[in-house]
JSON list of C-alpha atoms in Angstrom, two decimals:
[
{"chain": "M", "resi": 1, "resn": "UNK", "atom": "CA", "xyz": [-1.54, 10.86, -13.21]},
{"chain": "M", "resi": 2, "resn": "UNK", "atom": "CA", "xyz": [-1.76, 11.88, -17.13]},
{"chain": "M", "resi": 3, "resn": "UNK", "atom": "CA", "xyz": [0.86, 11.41, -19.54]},
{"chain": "M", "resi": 4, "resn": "UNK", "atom": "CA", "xyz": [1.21, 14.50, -21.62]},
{"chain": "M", "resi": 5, "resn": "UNK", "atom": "CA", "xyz": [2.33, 13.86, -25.57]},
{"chain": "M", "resi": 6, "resn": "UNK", "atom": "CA", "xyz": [6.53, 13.85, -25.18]},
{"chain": "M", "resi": 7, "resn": "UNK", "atom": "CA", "xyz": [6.50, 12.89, -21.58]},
{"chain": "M", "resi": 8, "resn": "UNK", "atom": "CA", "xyz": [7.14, 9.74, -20.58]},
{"chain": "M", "resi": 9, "resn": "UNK", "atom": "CA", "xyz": [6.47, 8.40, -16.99]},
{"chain": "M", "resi": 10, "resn": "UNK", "atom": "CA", "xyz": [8.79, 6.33, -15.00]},
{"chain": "M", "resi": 11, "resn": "UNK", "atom": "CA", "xyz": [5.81, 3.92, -13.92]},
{"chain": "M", "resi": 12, "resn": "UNK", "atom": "CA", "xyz": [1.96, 4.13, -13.67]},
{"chain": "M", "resi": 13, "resn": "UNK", "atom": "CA", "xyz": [0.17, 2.12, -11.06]},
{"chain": "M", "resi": 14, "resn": "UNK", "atom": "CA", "xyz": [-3.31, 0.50, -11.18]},
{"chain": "M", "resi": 15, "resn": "UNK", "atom": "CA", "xyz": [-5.16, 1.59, -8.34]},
{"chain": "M", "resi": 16, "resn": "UNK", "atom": "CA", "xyz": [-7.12, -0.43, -5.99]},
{"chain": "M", "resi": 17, "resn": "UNK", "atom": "CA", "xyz": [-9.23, -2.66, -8.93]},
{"chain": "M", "resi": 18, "resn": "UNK", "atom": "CA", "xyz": [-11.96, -0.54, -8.19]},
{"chain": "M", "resi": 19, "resn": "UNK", "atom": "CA", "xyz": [-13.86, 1.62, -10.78]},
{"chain": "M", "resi": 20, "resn": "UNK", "atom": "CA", "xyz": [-15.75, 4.27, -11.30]},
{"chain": "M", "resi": 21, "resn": "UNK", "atom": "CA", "xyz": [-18.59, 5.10, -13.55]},
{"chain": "M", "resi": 22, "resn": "UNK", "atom": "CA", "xyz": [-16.95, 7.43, -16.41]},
{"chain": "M", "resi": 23, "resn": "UNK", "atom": "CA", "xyz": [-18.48, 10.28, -17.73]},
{"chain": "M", "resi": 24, "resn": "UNK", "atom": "CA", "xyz": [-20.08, 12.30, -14.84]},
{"chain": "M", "resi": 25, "resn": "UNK", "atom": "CA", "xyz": [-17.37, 15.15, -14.85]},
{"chain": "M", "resi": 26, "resn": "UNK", "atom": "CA", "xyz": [-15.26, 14.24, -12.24]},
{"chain": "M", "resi": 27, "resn": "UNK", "atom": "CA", "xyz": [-13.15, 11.14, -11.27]},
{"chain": "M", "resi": 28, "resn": "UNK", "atom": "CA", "xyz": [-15.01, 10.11, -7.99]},
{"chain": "M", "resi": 29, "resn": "UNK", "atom": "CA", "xyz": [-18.14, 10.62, -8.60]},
{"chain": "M", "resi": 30, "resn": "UNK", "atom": "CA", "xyz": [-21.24, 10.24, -6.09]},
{"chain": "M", "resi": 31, "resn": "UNK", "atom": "CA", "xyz": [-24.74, 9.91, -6.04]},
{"chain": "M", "resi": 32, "resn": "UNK", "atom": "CA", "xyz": [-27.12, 11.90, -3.84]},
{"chain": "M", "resi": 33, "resn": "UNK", "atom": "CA", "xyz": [-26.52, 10.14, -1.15]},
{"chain": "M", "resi": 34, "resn": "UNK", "atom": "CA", "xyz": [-22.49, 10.86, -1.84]},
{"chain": "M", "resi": 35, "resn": "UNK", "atom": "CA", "xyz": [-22.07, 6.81, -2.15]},
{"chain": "M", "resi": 36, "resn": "UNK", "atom": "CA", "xyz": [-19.45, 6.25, -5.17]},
{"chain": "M", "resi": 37, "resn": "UNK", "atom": "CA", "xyz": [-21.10, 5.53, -7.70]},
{"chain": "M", "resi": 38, "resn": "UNK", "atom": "CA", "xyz": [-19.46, 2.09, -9.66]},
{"chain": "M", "resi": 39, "resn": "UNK", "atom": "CA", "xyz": [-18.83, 1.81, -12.96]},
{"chain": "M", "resi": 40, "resn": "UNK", "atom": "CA", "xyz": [-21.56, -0.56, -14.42]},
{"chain": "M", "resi": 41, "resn": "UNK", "atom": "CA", "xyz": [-19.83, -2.22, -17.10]},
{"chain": "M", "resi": 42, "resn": "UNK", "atom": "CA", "xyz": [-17.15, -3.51, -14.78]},
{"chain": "M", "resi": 43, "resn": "UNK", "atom": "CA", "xyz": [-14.13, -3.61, -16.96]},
{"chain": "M", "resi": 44, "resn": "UNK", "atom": "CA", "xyz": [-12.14, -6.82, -16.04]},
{"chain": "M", "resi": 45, "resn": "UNK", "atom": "CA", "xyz": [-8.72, -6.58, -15.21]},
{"chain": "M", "resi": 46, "resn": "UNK", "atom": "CA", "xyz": [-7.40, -7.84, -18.22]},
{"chain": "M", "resi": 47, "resn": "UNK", "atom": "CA", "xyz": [-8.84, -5.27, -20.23]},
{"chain": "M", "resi": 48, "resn": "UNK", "atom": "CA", "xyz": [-7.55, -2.41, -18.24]},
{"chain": "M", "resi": 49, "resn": "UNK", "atom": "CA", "xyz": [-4.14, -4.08, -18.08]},
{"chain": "M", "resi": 50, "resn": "UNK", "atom": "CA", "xyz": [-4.38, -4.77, -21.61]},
{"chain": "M", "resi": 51, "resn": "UNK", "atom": "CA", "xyz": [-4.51, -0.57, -21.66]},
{"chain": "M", "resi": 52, "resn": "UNK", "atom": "CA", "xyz": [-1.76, -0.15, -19.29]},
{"chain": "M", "resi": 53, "resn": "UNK", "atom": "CA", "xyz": [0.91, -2.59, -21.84]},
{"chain": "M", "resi": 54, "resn": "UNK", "atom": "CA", "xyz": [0.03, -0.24, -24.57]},
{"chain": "M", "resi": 55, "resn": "UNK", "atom": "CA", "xyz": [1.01, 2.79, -22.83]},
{"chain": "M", "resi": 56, "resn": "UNK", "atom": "CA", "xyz": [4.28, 1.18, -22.63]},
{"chain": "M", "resi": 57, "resn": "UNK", "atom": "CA", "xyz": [4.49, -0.29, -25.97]},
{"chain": "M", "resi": 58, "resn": "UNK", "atom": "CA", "xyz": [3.82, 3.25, -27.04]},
{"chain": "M", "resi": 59, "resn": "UNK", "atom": "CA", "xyz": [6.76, 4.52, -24.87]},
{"chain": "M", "resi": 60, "resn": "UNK", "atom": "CA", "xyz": [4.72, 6.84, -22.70]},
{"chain": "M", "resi": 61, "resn": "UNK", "atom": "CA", "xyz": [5.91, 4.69, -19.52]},
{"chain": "M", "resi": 62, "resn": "UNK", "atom": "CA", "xyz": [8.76, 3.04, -18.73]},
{"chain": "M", "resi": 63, "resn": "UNK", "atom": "CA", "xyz": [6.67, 0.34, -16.09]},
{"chain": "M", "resi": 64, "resn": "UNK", "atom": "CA", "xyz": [3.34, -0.90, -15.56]},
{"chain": "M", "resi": 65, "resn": "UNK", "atom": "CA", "xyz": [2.70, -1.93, -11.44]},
{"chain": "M", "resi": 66, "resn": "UNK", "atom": "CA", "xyz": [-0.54, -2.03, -9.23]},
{"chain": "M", "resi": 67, "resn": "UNK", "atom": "CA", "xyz": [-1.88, -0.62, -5.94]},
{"chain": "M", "resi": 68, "resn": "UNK", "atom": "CA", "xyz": [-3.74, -2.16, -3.19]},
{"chain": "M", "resi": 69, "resn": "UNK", "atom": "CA", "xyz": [-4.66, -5.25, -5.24]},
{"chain": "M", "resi": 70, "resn": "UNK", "atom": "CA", "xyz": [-5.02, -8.79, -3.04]},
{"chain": "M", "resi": 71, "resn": "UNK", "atom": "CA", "xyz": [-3.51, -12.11, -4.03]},
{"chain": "M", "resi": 72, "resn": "UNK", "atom": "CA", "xyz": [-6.02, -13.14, -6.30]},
{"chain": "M", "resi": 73, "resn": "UNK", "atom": "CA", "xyz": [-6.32, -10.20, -8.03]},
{"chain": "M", "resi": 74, "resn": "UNK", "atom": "CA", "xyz": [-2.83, -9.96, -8.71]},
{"chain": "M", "resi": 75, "resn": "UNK", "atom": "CA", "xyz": [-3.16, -13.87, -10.17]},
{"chain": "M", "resi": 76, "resn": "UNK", "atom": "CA", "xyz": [-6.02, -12.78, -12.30]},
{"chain": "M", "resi": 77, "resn": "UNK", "atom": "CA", "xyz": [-3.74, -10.17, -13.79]},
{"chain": "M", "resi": 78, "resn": "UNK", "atom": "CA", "xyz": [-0.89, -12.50, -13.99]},
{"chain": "M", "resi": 79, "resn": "UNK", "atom": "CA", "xyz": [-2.67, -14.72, -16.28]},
{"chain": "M", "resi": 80, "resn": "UNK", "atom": "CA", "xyz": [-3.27, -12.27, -19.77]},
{"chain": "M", "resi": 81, "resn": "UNK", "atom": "CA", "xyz": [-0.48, -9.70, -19.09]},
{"chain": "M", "resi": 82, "resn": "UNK", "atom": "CA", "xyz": [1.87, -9.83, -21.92]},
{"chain": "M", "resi": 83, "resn": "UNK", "atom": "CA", "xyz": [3.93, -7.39, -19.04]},
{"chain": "M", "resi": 84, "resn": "UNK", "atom": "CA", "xyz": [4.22, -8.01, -15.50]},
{"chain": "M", "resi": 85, "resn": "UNK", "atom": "CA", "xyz": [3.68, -5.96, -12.70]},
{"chain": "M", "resi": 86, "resn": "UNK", "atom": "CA", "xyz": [6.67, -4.58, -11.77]},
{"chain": "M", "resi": 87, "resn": "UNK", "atom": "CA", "xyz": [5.30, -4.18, -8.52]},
{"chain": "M", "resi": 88, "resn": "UNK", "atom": "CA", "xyz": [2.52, -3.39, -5.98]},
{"chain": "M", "resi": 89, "resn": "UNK", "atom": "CA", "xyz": [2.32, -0.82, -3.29]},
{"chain": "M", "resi": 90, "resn": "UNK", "atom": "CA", "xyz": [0.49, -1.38, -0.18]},
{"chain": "M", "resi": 91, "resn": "UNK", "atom": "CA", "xyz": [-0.06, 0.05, 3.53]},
{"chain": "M", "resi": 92, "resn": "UNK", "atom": "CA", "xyz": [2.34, -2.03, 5.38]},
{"chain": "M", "resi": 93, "resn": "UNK", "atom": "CA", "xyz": [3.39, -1.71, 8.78]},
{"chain": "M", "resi": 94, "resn": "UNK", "atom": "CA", "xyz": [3.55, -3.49, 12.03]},
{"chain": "M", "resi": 95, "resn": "UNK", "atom": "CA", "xyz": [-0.18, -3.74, 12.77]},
{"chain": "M", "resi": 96, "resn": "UNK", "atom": "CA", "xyz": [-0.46, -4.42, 9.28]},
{"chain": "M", "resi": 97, "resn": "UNK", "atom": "CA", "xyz": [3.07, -6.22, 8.02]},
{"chain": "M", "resi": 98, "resn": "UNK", "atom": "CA", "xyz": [1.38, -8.04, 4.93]},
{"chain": "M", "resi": 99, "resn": "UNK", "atom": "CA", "xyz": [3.73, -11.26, 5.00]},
{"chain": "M", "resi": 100, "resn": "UNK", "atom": "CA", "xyz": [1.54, -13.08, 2.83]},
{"chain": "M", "resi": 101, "resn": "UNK", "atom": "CA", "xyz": [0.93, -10.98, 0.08]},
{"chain": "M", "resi": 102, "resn": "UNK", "atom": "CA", "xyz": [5.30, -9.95, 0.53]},
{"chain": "M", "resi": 103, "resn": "UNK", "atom": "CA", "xyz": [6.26, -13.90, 0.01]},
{"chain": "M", "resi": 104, "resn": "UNK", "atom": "CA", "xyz": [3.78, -13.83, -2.93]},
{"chain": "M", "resi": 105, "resn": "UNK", "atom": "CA", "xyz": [5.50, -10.72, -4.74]},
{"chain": "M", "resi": 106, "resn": "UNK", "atom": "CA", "xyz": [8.98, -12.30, -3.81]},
{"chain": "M", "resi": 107, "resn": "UNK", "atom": "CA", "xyz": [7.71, -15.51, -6.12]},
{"chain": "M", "resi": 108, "resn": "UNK", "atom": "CA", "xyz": [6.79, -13.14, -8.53]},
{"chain": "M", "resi": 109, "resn": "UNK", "atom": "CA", "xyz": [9.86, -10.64, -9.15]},
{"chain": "M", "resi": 110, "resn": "UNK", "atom": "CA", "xyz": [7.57, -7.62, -7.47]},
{"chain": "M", "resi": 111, "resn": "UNK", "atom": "CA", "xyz": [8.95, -5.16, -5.64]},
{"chain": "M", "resi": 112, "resn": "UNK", "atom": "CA", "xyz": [6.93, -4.44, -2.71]},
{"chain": "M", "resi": 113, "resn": "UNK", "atom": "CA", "xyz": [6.45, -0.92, -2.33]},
{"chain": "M", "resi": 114, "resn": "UNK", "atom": "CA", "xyz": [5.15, -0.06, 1.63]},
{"chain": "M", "resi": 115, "resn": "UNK", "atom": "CA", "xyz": [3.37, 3.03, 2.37]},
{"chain": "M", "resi": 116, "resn": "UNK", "atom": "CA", "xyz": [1.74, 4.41, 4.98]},
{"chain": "M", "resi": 117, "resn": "UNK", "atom": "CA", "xyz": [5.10, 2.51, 6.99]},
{"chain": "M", "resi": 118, "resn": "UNK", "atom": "CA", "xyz": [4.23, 4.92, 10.14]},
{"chain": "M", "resi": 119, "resn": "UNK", "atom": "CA", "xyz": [0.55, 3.29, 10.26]},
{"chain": "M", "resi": 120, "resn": "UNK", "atom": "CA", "xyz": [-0.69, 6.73, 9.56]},
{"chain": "M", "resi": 121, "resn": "UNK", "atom": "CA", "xyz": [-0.44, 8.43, 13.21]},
{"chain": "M", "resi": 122, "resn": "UNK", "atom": "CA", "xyz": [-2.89, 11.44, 12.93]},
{"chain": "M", "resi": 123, "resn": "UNK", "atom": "CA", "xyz": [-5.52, 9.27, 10.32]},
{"chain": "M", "resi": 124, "resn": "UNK", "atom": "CA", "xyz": [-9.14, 10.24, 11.67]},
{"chain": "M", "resi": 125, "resn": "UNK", "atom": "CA", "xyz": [-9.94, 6.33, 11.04]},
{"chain": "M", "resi": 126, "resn": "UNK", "atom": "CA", "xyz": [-7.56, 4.57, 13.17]},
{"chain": "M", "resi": 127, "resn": "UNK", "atom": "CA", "xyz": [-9.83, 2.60, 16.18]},
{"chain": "M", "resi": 128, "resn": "UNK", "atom": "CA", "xyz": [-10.30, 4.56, 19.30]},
{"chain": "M", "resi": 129, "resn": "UNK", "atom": "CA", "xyz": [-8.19, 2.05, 21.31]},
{"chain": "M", "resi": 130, "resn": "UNK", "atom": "CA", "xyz": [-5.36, 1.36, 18.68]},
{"chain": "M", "resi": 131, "resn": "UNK", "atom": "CA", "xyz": [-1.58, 2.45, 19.84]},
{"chain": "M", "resi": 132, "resn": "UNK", "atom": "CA", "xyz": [0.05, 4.91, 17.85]},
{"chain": "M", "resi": 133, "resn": "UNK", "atom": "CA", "xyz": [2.97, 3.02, 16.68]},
{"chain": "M", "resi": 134, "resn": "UNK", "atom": "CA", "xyz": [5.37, 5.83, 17.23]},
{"chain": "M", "resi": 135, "resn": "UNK", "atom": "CA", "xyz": [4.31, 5.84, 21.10]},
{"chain": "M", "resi": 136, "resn": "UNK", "atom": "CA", "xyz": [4.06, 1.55, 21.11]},
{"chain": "M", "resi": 137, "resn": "UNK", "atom": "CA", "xyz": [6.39, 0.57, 24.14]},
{"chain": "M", "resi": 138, "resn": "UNK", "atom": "CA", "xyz": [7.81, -2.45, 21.90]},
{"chain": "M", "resi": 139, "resn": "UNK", "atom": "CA", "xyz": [8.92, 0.11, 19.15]},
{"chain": "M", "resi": 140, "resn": "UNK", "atom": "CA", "xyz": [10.27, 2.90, 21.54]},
{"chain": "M", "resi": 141, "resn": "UNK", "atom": "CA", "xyz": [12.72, -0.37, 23.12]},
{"chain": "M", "resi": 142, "resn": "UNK", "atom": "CA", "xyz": [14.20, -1.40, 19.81]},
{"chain": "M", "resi": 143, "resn": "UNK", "atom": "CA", "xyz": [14.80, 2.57, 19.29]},
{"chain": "M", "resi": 144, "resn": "UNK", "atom": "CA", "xyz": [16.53, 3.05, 22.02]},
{"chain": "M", "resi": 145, "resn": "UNK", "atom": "CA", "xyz": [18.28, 0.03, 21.99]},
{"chain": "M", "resi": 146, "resn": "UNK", "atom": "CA", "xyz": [19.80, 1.45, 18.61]},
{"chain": "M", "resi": 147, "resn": "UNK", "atom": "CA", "xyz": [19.85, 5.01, 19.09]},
{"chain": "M", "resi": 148, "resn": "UNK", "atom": "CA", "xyz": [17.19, 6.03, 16.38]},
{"chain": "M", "resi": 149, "resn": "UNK", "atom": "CA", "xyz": [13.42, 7.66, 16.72]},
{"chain": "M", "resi": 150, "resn": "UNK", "atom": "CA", "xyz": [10.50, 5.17, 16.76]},
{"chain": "M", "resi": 151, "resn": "UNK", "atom": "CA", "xyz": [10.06, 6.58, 12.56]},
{"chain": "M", "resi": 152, "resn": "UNK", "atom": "CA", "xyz": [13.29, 5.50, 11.69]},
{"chain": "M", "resi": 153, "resn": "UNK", "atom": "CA", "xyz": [12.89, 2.14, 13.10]},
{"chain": "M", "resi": 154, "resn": "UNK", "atom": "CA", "xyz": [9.16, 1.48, 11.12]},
{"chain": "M", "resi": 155, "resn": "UNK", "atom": "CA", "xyz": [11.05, 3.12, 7.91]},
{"chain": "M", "resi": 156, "resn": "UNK", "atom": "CA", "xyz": [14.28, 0.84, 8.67]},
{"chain": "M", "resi": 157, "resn": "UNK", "atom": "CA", "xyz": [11.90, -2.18, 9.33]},
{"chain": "M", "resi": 158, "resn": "UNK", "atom": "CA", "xyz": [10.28, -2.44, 5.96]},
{"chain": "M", "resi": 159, "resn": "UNK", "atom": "CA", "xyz": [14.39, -1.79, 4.35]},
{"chain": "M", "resi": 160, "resn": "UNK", "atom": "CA", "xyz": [15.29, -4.63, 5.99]},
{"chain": "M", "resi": 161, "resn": "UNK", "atom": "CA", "xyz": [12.76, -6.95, 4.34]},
{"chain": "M", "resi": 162, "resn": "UNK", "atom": "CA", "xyz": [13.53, -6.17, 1.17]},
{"chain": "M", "resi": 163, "resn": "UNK", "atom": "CA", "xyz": [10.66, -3.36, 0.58]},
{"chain": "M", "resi": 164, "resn": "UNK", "atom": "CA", "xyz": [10.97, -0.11, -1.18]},
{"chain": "M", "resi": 165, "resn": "UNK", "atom": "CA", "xyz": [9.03, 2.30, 1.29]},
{"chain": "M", "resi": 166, "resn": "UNK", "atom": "CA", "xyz": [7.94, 5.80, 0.89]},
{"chain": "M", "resi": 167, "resn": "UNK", "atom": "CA", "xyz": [7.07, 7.68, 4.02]},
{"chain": "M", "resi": 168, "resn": "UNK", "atom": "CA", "xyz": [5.30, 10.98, 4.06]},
{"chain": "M", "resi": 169, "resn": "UNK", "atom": "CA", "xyz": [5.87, 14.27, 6.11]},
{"chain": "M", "resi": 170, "resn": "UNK", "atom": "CA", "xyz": [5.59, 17.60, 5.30]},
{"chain": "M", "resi": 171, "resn": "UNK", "atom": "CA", "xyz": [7.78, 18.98, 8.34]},
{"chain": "M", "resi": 172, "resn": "UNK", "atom": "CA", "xyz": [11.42, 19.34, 6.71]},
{"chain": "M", "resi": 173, "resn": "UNK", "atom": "CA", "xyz": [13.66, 17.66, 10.00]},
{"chain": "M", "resi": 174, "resn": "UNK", "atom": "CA", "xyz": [11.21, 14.79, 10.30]},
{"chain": "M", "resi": 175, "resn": "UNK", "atom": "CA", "xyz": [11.70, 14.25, 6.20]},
{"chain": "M", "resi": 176, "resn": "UNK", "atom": "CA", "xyz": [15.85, 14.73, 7.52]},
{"chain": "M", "resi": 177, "resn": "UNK", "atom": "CA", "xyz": [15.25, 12.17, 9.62]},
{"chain": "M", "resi": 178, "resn": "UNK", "atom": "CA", "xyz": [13.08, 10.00, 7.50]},
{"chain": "M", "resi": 179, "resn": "UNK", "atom": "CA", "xyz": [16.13, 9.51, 5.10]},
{"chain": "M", "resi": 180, "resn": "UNK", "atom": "CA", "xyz": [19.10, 8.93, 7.77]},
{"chain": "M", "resi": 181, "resn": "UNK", "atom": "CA", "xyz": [18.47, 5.41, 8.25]},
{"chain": "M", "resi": 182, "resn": "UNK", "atom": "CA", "xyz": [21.62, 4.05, 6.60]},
{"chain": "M", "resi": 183, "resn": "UNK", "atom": "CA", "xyz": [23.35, 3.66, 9.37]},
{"chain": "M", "resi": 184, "resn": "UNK", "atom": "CA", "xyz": [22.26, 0.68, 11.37]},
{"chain": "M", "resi": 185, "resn": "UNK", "atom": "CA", "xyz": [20.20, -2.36, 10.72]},
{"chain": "M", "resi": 186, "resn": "UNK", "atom": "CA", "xyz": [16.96, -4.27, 13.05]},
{"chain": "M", "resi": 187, "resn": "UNK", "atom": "CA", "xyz": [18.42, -8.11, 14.49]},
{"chain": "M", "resi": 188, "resn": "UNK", "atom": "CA", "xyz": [16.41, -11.04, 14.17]},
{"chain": "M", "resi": 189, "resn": "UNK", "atom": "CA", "xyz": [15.02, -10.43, 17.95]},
{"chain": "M", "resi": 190, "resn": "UNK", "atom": "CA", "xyz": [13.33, -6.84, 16.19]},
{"chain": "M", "resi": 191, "resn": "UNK", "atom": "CA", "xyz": [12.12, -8.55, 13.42]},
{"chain": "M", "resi": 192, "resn": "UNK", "atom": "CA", "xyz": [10.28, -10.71, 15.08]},
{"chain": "M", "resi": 193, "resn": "UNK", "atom": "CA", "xyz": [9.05, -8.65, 17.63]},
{"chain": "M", "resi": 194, "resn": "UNK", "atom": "CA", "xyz": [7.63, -6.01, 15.17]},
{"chain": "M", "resi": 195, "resn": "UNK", "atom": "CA", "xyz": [6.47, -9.14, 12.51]},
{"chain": "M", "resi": 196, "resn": "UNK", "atom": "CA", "xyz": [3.95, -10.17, 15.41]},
{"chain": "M", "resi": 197, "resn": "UNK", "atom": "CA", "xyz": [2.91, -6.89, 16.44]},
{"chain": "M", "resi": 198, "resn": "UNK", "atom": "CA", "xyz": [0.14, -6.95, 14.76]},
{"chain": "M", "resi": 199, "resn": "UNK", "atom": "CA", "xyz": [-1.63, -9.45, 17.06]},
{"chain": "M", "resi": 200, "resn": "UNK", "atom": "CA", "xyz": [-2.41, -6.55, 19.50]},
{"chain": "M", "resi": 201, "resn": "UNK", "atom": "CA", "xyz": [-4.78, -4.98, 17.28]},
{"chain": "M", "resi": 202, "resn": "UNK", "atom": "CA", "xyz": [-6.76, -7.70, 16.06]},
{"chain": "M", "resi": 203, "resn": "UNK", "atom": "CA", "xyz": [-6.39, -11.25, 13.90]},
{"chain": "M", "resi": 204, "resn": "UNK", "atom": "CA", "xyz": [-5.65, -9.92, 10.52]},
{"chain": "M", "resi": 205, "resn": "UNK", "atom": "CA", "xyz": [-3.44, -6.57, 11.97]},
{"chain": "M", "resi": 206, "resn": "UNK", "atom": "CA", "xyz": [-5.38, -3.06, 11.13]},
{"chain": "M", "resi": 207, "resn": "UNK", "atom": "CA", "xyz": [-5.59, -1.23, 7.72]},
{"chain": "M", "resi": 208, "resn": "UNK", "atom": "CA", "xyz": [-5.81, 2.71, 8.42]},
{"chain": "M", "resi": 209, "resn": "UNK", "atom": "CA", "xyz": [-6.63, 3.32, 4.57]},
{"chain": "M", "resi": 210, "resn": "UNK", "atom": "CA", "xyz": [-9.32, 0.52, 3.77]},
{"chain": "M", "resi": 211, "resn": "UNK", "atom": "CA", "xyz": [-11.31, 3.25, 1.22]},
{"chain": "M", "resi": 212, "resn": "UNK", "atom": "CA", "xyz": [-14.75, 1.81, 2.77]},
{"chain": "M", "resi": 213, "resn": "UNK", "atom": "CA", "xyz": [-16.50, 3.96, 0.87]},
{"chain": "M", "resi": 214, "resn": "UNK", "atom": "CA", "xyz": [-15.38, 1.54, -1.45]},
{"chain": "M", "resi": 215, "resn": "UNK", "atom": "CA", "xyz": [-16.53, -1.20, -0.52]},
{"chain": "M", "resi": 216, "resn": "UNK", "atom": "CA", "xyz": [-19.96, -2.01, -2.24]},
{"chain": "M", "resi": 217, "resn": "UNK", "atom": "CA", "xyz": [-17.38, -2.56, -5.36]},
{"chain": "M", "resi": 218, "resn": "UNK", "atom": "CA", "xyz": [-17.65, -5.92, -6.70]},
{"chain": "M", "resi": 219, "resn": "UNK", "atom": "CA", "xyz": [-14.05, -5.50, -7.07]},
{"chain": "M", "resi": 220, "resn": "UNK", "atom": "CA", "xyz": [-12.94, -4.16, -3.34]},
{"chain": "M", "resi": 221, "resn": "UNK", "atom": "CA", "xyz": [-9.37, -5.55, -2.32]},
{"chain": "M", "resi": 222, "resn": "UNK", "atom": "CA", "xyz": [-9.85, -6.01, 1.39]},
{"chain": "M", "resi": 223, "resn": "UNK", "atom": "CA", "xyz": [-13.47, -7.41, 1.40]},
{"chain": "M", "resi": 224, "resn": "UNK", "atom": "CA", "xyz": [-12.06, -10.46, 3.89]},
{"chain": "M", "resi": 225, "resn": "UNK", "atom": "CA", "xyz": [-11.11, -7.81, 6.23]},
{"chain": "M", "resi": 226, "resn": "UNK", "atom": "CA", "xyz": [-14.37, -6.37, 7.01]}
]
C-alpha cells in the first residue's frame, strides 16, 4: 500500500518479482486480449530493492520483506541489499508445506510468514479432484485426537514450525476460533503426517494462488511448477 507523508508503515513487502508496465492508469493493466501486460524495461531486483532501503532510510517503514519470491530470487536480492529481508510470505499448507524454501529463510534470519494456511477451501482454482483440507480424513484424526476443528490444526501446524501465519475469514466465530489455538500443540507423529501430505496431490504439493496470468513474466516465481 502507499505511505502517506507522516505515516510510517510497520513493513512493506515486494510482491511476487513480477512487474507491470507503468503508466497505463491502473496497476494491472491488460491488453485487448486482457493478458497483463509486462513492464518492458524489466527493472532488476536490485534496483527495486535499492527503492525499498530508501523508504526505510527515509523512515517511512520500519521493514523491508518480500512475497512469493523462490530461492533464487531471494539469493539475487541477498547479494546488493544493504537491508535484508526481514521476511517472505508464502501460501503454505499441507499440500503445499514449502520445507525447502522454510530451511532456506531459517539460514537467513527470515521469518516465514504462511498464508493461505487453510489451502484456500472455496478458491475457484483448486483441481477438480483435490481434498479440501478441512474435510481430509488425516486432518479430521489429528483434530479429534486433540479436541480442536480441522482450521485450528492447519493454523496450529504452521505455529509449530516456527511460522508467523495469517489466516483469513470474514465470519466472526470462525476468526474466534482462528485465534484459540494456544492451548495445545501437534506431536512429532502430526508433523509428519501433515509434512507428507502433500504427496496426495501431486510431486511438488498444489499452489491454489499460482497468479497464472502471470506467468509469461520473465520474472514468474513458480515457473518449475507448471
Amino acid at each position: 500500500g502507499s505511505v502517506r507523508k507522516n505515516q510510517i508503515s510497520s513493513g512493506i513487502n515486494a510482491e511476487y518479482g513480477v512487474a507491470l508496465e507503468p503508466g497505463r492508469g491502473t496497476l494491472f493493466p491488460v491488453d485487448e486480449n486482457k493478458v497483463a501486460i509486462m513492464d518492458s524495461k524489466v527493472p532488476t531486483f536490485a534496483e527495486t530493492w535499492a527503492a525499498m532501503e530508501k523508504l526505510v532510510e527515509a523512515g517511512k517503514c520500519k521493514n523491508i520483506g518480500l512475497s512469493n519470491f523462490n530461492i533464487a530470487q531471494i539469493e539475487e536480492v541477498l547479494k546488493t541489499a544493504k537491508i535484508k529481508p526481514a521476511n517472505l510470505q508464502v501460501e503454505s499448507h499441507p499440500h503445499l508445506p514449502n520445507l525447502e524454501l522454510l530451511e532456506f529463510c531459517k539460514k537467513n534470519n527470515m521469518s516465514f510468514v504462511a498464508y493461505s494456511p487453510l489451502a484456500n477451501p472455496g478458491s475457484v482454482f483448486r483441481k477438480e479432484d483435490q481434498v479440501d483440507l478441512l474435510h481430509d480424513v488425516d486432518v479430521l484424526k489429528i483434530a479429534e485426537k486433540h479436541g480442536k476443528s480441522a482450521g485450528q490444526v492447519l493454523i496450529r501446524y504452521q505455529i509449530d514450525k516456527g511460522n508467523c501465519v495469517i489466516p483469513k475469514s470474514v465470519t466472526p466465530a470462525r476468526i474466534e476460533q482462528n485465534l484459540d489455538v494456544f492451548g495445545f500443540s501437534l506431536d512429532a507423529s502430526d508433523m509428519d503426517t501433515l509434512n507428507n501430505m502433500y504427496k496426495k496431490v501431486g510431486p511438488k504439493g498444489y499452489r491454489t494462488c499460482g497468479v497464472l496470468h502471470w506467468k509469461h513474466s520473465p520474472n514468474y516465481p513458480f515457473a518449475s511448477e507448471l
